[in-house]
mmCIF file of C-alpha atoms in Angstrom:
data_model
loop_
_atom_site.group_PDB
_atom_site.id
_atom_site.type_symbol
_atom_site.label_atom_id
_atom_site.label_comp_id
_atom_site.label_asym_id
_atom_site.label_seq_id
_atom_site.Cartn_x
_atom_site.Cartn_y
_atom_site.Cartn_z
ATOM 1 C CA UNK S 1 3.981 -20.797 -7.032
ATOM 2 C CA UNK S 2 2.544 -17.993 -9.263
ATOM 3 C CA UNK S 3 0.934 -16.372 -6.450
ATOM 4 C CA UNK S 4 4.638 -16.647 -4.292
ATOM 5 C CA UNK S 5 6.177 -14.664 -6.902
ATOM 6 C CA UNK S 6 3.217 -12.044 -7.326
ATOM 7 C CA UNK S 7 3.700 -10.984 -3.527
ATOM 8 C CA UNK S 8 7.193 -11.639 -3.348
ATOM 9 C CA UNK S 9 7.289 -8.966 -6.051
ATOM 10 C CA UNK S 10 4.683 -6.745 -4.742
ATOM 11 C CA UNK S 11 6.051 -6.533 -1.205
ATOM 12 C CA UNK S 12 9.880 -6.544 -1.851
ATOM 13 C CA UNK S 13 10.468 -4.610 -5.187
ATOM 14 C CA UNK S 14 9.974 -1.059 -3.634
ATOM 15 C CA UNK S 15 12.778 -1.829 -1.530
ATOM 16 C CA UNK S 16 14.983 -3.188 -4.825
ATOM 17 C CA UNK S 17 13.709 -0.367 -6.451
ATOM 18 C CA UNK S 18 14.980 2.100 -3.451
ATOM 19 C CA UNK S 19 17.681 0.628 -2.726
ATOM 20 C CA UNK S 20 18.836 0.943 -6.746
ATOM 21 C CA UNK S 21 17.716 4.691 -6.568
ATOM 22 C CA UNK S 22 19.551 5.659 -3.848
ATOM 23 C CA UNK S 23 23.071 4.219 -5.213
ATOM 24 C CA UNK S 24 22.631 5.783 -8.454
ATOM 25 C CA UNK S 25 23.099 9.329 -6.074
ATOM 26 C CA UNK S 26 26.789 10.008 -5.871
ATOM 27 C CA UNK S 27 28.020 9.392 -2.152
ATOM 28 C CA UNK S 28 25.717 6.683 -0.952
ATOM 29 C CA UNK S 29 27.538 3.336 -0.465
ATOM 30 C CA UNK S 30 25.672 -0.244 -1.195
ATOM 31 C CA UNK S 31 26.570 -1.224 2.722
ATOM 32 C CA UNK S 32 24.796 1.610 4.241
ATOM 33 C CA UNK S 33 21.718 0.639 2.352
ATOM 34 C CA UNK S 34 21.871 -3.263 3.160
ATOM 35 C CA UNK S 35 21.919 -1.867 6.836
ATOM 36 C CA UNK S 36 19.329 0.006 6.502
ATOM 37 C CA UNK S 37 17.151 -2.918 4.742
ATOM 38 C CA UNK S 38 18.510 -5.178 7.786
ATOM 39 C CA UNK S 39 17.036 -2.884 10.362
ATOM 40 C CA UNK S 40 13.776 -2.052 8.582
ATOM 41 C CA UNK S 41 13.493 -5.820 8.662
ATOM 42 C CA UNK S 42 13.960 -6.484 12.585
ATOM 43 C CA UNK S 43 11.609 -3.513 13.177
ATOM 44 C CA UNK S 44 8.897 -5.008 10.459
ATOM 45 C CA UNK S 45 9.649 -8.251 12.753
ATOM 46 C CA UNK S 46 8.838 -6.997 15.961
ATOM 47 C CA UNK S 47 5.756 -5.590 14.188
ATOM 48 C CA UNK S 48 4.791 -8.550 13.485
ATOM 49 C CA UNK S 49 5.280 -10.517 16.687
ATOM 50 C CA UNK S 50 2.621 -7.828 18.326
ATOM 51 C CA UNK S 51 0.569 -7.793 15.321
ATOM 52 C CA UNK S 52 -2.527 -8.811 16.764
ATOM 53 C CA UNK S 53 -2.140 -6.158 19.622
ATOM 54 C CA UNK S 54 -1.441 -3.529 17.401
ATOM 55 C CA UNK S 55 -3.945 -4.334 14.747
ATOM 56 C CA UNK S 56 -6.796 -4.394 17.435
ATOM 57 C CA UNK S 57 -5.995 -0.972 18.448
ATOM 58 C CA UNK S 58 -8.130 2.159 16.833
ATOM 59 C CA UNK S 59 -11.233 -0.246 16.063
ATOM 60 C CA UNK S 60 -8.679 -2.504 13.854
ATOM 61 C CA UNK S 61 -7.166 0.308 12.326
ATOM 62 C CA UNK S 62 -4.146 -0.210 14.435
ATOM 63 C CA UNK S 63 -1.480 -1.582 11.681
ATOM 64 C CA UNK S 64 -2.911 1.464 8.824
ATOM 65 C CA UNK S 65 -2.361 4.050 11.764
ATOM 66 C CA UNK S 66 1.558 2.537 11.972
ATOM 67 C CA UNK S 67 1.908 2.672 8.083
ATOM 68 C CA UNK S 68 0.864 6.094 7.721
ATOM 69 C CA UNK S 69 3.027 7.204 10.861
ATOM 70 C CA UNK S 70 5.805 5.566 9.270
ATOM 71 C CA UNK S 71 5.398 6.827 5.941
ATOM 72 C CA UNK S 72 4.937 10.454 7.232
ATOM 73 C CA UNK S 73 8.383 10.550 8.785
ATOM 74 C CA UNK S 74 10.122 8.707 6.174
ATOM 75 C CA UNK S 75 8.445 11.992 4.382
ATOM 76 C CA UNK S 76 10.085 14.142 6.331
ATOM 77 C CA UNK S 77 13.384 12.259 6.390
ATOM 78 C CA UNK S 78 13.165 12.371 2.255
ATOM 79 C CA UNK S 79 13.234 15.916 2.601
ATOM 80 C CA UNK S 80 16.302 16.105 4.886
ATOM 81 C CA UNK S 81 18.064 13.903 2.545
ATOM 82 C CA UNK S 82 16.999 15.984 -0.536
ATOM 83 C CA UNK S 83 18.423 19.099 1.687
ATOM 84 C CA UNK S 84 21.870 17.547 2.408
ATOM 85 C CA UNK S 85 22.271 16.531 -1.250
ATOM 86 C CA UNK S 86 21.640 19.308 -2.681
ATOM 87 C CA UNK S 87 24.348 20.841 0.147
ATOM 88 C CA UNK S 88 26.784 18.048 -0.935
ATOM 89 C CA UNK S 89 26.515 17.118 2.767
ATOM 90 C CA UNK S 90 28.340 14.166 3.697
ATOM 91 C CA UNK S 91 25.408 13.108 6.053
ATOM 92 C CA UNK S 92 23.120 11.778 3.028
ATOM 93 C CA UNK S 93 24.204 8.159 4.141
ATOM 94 C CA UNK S 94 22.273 8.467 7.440
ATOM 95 C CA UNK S 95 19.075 10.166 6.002
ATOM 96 C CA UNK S 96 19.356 7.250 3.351
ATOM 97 C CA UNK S 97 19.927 4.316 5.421
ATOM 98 C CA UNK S 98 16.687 6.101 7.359
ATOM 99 C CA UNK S 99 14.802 6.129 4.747
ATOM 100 C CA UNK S 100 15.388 2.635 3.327
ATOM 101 C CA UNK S 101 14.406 1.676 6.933
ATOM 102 C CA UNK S 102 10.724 3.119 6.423
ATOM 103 C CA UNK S 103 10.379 1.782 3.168
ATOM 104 C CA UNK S 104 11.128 -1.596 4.275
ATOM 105 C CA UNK S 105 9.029 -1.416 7.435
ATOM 106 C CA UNK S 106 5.728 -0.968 5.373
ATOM 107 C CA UNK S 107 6.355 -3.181 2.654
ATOM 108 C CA UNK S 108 8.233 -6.194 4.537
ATOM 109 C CA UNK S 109 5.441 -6.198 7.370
ATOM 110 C CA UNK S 110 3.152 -8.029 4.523
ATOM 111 C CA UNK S 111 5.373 -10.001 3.477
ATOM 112 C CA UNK S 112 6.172 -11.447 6.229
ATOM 113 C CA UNK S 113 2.349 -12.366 7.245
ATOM 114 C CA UNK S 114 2.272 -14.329 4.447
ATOM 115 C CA UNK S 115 5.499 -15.955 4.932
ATOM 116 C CA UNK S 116 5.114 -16.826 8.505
ATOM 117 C CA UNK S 117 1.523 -17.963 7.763
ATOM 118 C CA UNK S 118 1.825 -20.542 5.354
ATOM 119 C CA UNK S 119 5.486 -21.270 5.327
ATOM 120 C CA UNK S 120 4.855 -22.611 8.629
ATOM 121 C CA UNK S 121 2.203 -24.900 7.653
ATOM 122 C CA UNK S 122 2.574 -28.298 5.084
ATOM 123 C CA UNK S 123 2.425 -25.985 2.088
ATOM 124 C CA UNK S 124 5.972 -25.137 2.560
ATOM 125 C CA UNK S 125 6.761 -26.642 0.036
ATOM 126 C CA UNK S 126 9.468 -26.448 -3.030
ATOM 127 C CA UNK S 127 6.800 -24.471 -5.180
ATOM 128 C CA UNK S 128 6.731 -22.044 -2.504
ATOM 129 C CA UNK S 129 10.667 -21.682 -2.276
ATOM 130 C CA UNK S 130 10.894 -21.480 -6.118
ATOM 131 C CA UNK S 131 8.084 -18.930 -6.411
ATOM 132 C CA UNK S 132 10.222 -16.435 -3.847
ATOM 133 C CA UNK S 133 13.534 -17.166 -5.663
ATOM 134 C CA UNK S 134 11.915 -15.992 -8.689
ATOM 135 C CA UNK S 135 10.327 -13.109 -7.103
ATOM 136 C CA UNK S 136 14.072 -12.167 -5.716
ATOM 137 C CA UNK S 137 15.031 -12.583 -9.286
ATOM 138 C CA UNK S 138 12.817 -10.376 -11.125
ATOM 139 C CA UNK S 139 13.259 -8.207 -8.376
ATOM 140 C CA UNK S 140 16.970 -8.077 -8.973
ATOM 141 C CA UNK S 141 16.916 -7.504 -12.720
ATOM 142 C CA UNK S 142 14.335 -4.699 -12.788
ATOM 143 C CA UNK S 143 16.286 -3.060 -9.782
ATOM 144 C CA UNK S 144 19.418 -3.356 -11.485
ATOM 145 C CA UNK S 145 18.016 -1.584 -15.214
ATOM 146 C CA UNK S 146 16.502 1.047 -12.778
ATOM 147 C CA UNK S 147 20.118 1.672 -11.528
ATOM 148 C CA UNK S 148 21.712 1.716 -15.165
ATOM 149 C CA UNK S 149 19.129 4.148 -16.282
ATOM 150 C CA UNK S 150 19.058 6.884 -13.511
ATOM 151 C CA UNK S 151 23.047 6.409 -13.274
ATOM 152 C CA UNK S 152 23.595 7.368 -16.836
ATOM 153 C CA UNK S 153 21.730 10.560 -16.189
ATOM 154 C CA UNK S 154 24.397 13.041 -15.654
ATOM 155 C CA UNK S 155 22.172 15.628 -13.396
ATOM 156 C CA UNK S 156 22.301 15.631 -10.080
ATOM 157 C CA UNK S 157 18.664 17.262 -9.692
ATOM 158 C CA UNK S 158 17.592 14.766 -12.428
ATOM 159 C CA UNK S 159 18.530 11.720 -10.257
ATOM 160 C CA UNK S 160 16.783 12.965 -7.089
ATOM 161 C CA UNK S 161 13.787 13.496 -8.945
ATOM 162 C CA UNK S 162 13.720 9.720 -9.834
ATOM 163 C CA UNK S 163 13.656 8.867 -6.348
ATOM 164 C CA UNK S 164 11.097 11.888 -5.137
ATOM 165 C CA UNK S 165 8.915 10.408 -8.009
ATOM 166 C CA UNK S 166 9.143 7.017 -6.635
ATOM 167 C CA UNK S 167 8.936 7.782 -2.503
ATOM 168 C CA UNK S 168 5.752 9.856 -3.765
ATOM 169 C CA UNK S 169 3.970 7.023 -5.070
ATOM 170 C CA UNK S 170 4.340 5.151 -1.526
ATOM 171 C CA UNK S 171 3.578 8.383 0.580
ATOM 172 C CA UNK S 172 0.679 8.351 -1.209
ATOM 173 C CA UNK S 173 -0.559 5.640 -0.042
ATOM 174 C CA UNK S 174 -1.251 7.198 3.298
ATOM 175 C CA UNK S 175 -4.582 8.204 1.861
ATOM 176 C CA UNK S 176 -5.622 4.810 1.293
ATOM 177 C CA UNK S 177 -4.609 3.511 4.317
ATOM 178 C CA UNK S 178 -7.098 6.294 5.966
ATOM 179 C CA UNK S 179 -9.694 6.139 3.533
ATOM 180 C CA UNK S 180 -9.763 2.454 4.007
ATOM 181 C CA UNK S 181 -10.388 2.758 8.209
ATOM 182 C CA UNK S 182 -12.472 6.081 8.003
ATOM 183 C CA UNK S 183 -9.641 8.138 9.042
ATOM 184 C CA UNK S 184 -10.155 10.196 5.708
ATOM 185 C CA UNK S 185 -13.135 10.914 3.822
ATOM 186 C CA UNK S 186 -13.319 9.058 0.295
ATOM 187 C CA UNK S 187 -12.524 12.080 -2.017
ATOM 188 C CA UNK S 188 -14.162 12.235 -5.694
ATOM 189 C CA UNK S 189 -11.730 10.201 -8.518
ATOM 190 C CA UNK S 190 -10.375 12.376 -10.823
ATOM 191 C CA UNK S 191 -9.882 9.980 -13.406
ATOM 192 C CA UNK S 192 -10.272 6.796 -14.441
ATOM 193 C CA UNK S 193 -7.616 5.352 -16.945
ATOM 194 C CA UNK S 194 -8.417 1.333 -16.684
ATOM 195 C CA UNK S 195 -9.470 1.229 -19.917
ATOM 196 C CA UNK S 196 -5.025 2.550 -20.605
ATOM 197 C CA UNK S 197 -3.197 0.746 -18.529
ATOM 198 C CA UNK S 198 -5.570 -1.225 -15.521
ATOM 199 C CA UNK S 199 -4.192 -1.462 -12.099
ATOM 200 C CA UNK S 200 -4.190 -5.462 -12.034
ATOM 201 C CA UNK S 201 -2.674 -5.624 -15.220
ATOM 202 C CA UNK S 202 1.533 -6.047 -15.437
ATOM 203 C CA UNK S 203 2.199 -2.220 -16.586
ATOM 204 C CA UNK S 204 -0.211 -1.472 -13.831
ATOM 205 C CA UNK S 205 1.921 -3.302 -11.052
ATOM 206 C CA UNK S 206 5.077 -2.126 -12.659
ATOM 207 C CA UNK S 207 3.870 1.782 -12.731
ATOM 208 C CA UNK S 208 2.419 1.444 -9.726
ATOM 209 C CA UNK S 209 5.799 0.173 -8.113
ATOM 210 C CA UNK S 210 7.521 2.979 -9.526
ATOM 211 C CA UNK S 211 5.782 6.145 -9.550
ATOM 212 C CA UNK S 212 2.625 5.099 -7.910
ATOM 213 C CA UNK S 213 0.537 4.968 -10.818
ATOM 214 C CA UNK S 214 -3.370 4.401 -9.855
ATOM 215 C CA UNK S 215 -6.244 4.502 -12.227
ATOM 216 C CA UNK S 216 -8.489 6.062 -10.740
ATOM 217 C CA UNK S 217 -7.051 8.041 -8.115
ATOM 218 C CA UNK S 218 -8.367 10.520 -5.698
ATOM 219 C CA UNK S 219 -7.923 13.820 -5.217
ATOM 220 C CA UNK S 220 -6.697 13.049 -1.739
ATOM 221 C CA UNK S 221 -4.099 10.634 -3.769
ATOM 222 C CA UNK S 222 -2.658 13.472 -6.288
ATOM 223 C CA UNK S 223 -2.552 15.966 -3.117
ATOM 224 C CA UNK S 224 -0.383 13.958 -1.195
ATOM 225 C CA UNK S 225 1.386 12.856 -4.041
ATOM 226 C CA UNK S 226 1.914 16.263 -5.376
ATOM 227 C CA UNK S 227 3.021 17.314 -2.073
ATOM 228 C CA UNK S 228 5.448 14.362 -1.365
ATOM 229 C CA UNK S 229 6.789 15.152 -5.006
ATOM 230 C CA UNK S 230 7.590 19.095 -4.633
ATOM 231 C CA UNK S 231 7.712 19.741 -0.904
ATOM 232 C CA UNK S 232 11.286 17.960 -0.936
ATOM 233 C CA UNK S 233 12.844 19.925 -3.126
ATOM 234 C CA UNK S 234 11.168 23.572 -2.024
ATOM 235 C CA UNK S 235 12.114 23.092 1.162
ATOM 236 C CA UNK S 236 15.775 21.894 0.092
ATOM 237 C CA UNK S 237 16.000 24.641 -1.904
ATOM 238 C CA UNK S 238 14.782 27.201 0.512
ATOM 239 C CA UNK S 239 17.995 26.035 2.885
ATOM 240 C CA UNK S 240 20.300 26.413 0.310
ATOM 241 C CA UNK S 241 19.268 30.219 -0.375
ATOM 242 C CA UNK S 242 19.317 30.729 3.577
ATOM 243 C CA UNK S 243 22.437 28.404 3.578
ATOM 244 C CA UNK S 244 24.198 30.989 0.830
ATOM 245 C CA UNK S 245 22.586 34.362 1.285
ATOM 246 C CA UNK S 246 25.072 36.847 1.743
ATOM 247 C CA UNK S 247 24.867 38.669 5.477
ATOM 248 C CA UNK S 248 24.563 42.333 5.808
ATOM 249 C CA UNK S 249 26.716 43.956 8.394
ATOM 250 C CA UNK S 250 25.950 46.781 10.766
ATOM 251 C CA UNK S 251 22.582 47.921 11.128
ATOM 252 C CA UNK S 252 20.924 51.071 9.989
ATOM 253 C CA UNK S 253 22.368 53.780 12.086
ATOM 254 C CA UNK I 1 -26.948 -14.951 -2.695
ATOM 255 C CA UNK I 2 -26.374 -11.250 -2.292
ATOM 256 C CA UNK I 3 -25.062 -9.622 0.601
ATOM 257 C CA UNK I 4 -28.002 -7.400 1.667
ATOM 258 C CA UNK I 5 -26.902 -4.039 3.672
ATOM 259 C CA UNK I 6 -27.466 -4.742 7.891
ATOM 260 C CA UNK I 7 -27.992 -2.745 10.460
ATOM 261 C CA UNK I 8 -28.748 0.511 9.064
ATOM 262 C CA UNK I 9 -28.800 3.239 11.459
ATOM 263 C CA UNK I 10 -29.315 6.384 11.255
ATOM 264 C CA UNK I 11 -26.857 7.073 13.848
ATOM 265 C CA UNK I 12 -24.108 4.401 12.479
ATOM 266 C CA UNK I 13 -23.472 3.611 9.041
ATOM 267 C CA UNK I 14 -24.587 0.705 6.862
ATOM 268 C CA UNK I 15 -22.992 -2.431 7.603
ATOM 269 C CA UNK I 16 -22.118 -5.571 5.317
ATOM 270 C CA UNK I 17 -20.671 -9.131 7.153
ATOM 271 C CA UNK I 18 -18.500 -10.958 4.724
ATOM 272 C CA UNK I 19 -17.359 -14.366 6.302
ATOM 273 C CA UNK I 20 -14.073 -16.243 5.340
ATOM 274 C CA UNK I 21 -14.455 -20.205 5.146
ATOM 275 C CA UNK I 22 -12.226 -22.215 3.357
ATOM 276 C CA UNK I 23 -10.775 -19.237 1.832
ATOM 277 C CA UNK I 24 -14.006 -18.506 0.395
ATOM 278 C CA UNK I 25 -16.089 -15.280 0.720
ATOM 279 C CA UNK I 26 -19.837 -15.990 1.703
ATOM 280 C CA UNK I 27 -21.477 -14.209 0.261
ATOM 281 C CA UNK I 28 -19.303 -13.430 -2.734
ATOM 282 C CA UNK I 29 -21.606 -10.919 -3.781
ATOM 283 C CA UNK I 30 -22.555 -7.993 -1.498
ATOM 284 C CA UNK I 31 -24.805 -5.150 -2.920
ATOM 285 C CA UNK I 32 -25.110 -1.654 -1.141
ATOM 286 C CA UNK I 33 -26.350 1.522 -2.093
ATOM 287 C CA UNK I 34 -24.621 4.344 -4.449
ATOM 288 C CA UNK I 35 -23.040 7.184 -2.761
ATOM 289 C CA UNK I 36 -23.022 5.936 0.620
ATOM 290 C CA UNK I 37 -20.601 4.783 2.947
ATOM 291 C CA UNK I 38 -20.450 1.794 3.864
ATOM 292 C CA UNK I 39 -18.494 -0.710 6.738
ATOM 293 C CA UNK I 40 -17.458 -4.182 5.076
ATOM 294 C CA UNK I 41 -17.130 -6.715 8.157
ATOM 295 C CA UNK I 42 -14.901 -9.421 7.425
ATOM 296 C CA UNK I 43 -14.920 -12.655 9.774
ATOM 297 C CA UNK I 44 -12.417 -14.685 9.313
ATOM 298 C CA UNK I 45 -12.971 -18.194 10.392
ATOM 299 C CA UNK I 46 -9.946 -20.340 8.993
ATOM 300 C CA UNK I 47 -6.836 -20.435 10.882
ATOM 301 C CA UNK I 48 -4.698 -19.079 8.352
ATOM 302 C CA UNK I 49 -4.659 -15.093 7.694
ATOM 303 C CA UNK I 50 -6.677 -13.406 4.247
ATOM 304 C CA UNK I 51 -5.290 -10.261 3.161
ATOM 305 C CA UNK I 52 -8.460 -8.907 1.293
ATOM 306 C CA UNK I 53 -7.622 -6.673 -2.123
ATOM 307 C CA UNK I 54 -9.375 -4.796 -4.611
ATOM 308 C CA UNK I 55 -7.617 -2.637 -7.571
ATOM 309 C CA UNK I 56 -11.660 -1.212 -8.091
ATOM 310 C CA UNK I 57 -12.663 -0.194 -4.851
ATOM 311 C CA UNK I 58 -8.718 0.862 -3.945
ATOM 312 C CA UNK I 59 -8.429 -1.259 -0.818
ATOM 313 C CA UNK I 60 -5.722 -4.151 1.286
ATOM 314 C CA UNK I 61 -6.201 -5.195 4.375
ATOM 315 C CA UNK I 62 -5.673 -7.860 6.277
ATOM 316 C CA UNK I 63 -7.948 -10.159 8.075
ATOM 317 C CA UNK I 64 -6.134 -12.244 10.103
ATOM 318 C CA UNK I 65 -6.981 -15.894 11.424
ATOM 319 C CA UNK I 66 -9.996 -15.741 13.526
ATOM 320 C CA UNK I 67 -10.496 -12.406 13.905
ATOM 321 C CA UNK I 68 -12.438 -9.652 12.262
ATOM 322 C CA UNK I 69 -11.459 -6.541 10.268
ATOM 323 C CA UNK I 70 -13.444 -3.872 9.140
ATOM 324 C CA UNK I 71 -12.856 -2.161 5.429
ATOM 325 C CA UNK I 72 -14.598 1.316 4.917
ATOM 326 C CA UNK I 73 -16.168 1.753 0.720
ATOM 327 C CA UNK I 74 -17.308 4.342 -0.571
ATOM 328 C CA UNK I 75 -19.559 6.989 -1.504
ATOM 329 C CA UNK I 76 -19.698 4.930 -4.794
ATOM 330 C CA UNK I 77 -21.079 5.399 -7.877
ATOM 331 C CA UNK I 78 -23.215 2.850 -9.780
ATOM 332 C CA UNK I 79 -21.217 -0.126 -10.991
ATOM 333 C CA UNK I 80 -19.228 -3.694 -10.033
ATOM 334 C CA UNK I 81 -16.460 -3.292 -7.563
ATOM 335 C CA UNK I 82 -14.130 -7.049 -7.425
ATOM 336 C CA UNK I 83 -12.115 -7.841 -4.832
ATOM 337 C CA UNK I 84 -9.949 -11.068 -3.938
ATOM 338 C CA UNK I 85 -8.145 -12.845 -1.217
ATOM 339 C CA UNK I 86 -4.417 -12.008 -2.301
ATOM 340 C CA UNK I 87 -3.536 -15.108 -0.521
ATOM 341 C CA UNK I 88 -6.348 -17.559 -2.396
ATOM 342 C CA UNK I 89 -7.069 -15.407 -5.482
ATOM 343 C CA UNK I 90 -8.310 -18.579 -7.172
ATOM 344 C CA UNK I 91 -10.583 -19.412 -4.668
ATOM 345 C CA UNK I 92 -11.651 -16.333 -1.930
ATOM 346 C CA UNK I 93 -13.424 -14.100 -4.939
ATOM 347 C CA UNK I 94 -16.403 -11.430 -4.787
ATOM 348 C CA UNK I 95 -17.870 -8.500 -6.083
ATOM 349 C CA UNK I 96 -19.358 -5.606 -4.306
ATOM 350 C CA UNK I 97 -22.676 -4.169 -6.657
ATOM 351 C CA UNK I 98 -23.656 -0.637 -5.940
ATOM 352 C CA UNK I 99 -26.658 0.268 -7.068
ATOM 353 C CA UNK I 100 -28.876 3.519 -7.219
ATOM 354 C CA UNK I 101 -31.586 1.063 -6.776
ATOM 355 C CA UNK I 102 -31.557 -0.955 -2.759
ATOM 356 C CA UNK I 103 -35.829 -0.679 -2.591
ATOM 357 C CA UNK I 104 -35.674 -4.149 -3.236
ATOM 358 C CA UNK I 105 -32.808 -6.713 -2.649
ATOM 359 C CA UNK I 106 -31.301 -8.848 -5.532
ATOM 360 C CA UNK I 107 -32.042 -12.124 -5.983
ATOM 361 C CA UNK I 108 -30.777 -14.734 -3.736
ATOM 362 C CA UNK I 109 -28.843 -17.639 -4.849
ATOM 363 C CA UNK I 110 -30.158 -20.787 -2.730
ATOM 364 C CA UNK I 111 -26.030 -21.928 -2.403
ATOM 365 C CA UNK I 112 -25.403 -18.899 -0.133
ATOM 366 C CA UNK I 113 -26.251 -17.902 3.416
ATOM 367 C CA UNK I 114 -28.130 -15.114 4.146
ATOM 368 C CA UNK I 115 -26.727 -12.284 6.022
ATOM 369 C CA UNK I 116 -27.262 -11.812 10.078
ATOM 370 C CA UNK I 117 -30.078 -8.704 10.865
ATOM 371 C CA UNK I 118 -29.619 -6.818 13.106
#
């Protein structure tokens, strides 16, 4: 049962976690989300139905390719959301609903290996059910104290850096997924904090879940993080000065 | 007994077999040389799928029933690199070694299988 709510947790509570950042922005309704969360699911579903095809492909690199694909857009569609907020545009449902689908593509695909696997076998039993219903639970709670805290934070800037923070920590993850099938050289580790807070330990999960703490990550791992972190908001920014700049009439004669 | 590195090439890198049996690694203990990269061939023989983790060596994949994967580690330095079968953790455990020394394989434990040569 212990082990059902450990990777209930692991594979679900980014997408709490999202889900509570995104409705502690002003504009973004609950139902938009939940949409989003169903369609991330039916995609992660059809992923899995032609998982062994997929995984085969690129020398069995096939299902880290479709992560990092996924995650690279969602990237891109964090930015456009960024952009529009910081606009007040009215379209930040749609980027948001987007992006909740991305999230829940790469962390529901894992999930539901392991459910289909051995839910479908005689192990499905009660301690099994109880394990996920606790996993929902915690996931709930901690979901729900992320959404108090970031909601009583009255800047708007403040609020979106809560969620570029946390969508960092999972585009970073693209370098593992590379690393791990040769796609990217293993880069040096620029430090090692295990002996702080460990990775396997239940700050470590936690931290990692929310900012993407690692404790020994790469240099690959703080690039893309770094970039995932700022590029949002530059290029956000950068529309709103084009967006507002005043125009010059008439040429020089 | 420890997994000794196979099929070194000079055109293709070092290559470790780790098979999956009833959600146990064999061997659980695979040794390969510091600063070198290194393939990490998982066979999976149960029926069931392993999803194969490691906080150390920064790694999750998984290894689906009867099939194969392949996990990439390193350049390494020196030290003991765990990893687990996030679906068994009690039972599918090992440790990768890296070592500055590989002149001369560990010692093998008579309990474990020996590794295919290439």
């Amino acid at each position: 049962m212990i082990n059902s709510v450990i990777l209930f947790i692991r594979d679900t509570l980014p997408i709490f976690l999202l889900v509570s950042l995104l409705l502690s922005q002003s504009g973004l309704r609950l139902i938009h989300l939940l949409i989003g969360v169903l369609i991330g699911l039916m995609v992660a579903g059809g992923l899995y139905i032609n998982l062994a095809t997929l995984s085969a492909l690129a020398e069995g690199g096939g299902l880290e390719i479709v992560k990092a694909v996924v995650l690279l857009i969602t990237l891109i569609i964090l930015c456009l959301l960024i952009r529009d907020a910081i606009a007040y545009n009215k379209s930040t449902s749609r980027w948001a609903m987007l992006l909740v689908v991305g999230i829940t593509i790469t962390n529901a695909i894992h999930f539901l290996i392991y459910s289909f696997a051995y839910w479908s076998t005689d192990r499905a039993d009660i301690s099994l059910a109880m394990g996920s219903i606790i996993g929902l639970g915690i996931s709930l709670s901690v979901s729900v104290l992320l959404h108090a805290v970031v909601s009583a934070v009255n800047n708007a800037y403040v609020k979106l850096s809560f969620l570029c923070v946390f969508c960092a920590g999972q585009f970073a993850g693209i370098t593992l997924l590379l690393e791990q099938i040769d796609y990217l050289d293993v880069t040096e580790r620029v430090w090692d904090s295990s002996d702080w807070v460990a990775d396997d330990s239940e700050y470590g999960h936690l931290m990692n879940v929310l900012f993407g703490y690692e404790a020994t990550p790469s240099i690959a791992y703080i690039s893309v993080y770094s970039i995932a972190v700022t590029v949002p908001f530059i290029y956000a920014l950068s529309m709103k000065r084009i967006a507002t700049a005043p125009h010059v009439e008439g040429a020089s004669s | 007994m420890n997994g000794l590195f196979a099929g070194l090439s000079y055109a293709a890198l070092p290559e470790v077999v780790v098979e999956i049996r009833n959600h146990l690694f064999t061997p659980q203990t695979i040794t390969i040389p510091a600063n070198q990269k290194v393939r990490l061939v998982f066979i999976n023989y149960d029926s069931t799928p392993e999803e194969i983790d490691s906080f150390d060596l920064n790694r999750e994949k998984v290894i689906f029933g009867e099939s194969r994967g392949v996990i990439f580690v390193g350049p390494l330095p020196a030290g003991e690199y765990g990893f687990f079968g996030e679906y068994h953790p009690n039972s599918a455990v090992g440790k990768v070694i890296v070592t500055d020394d590989m002149s001369s394989p560990r010692s093998s434990d008579s309990n474990n299988e020996s590794l295919p040569h290439d």
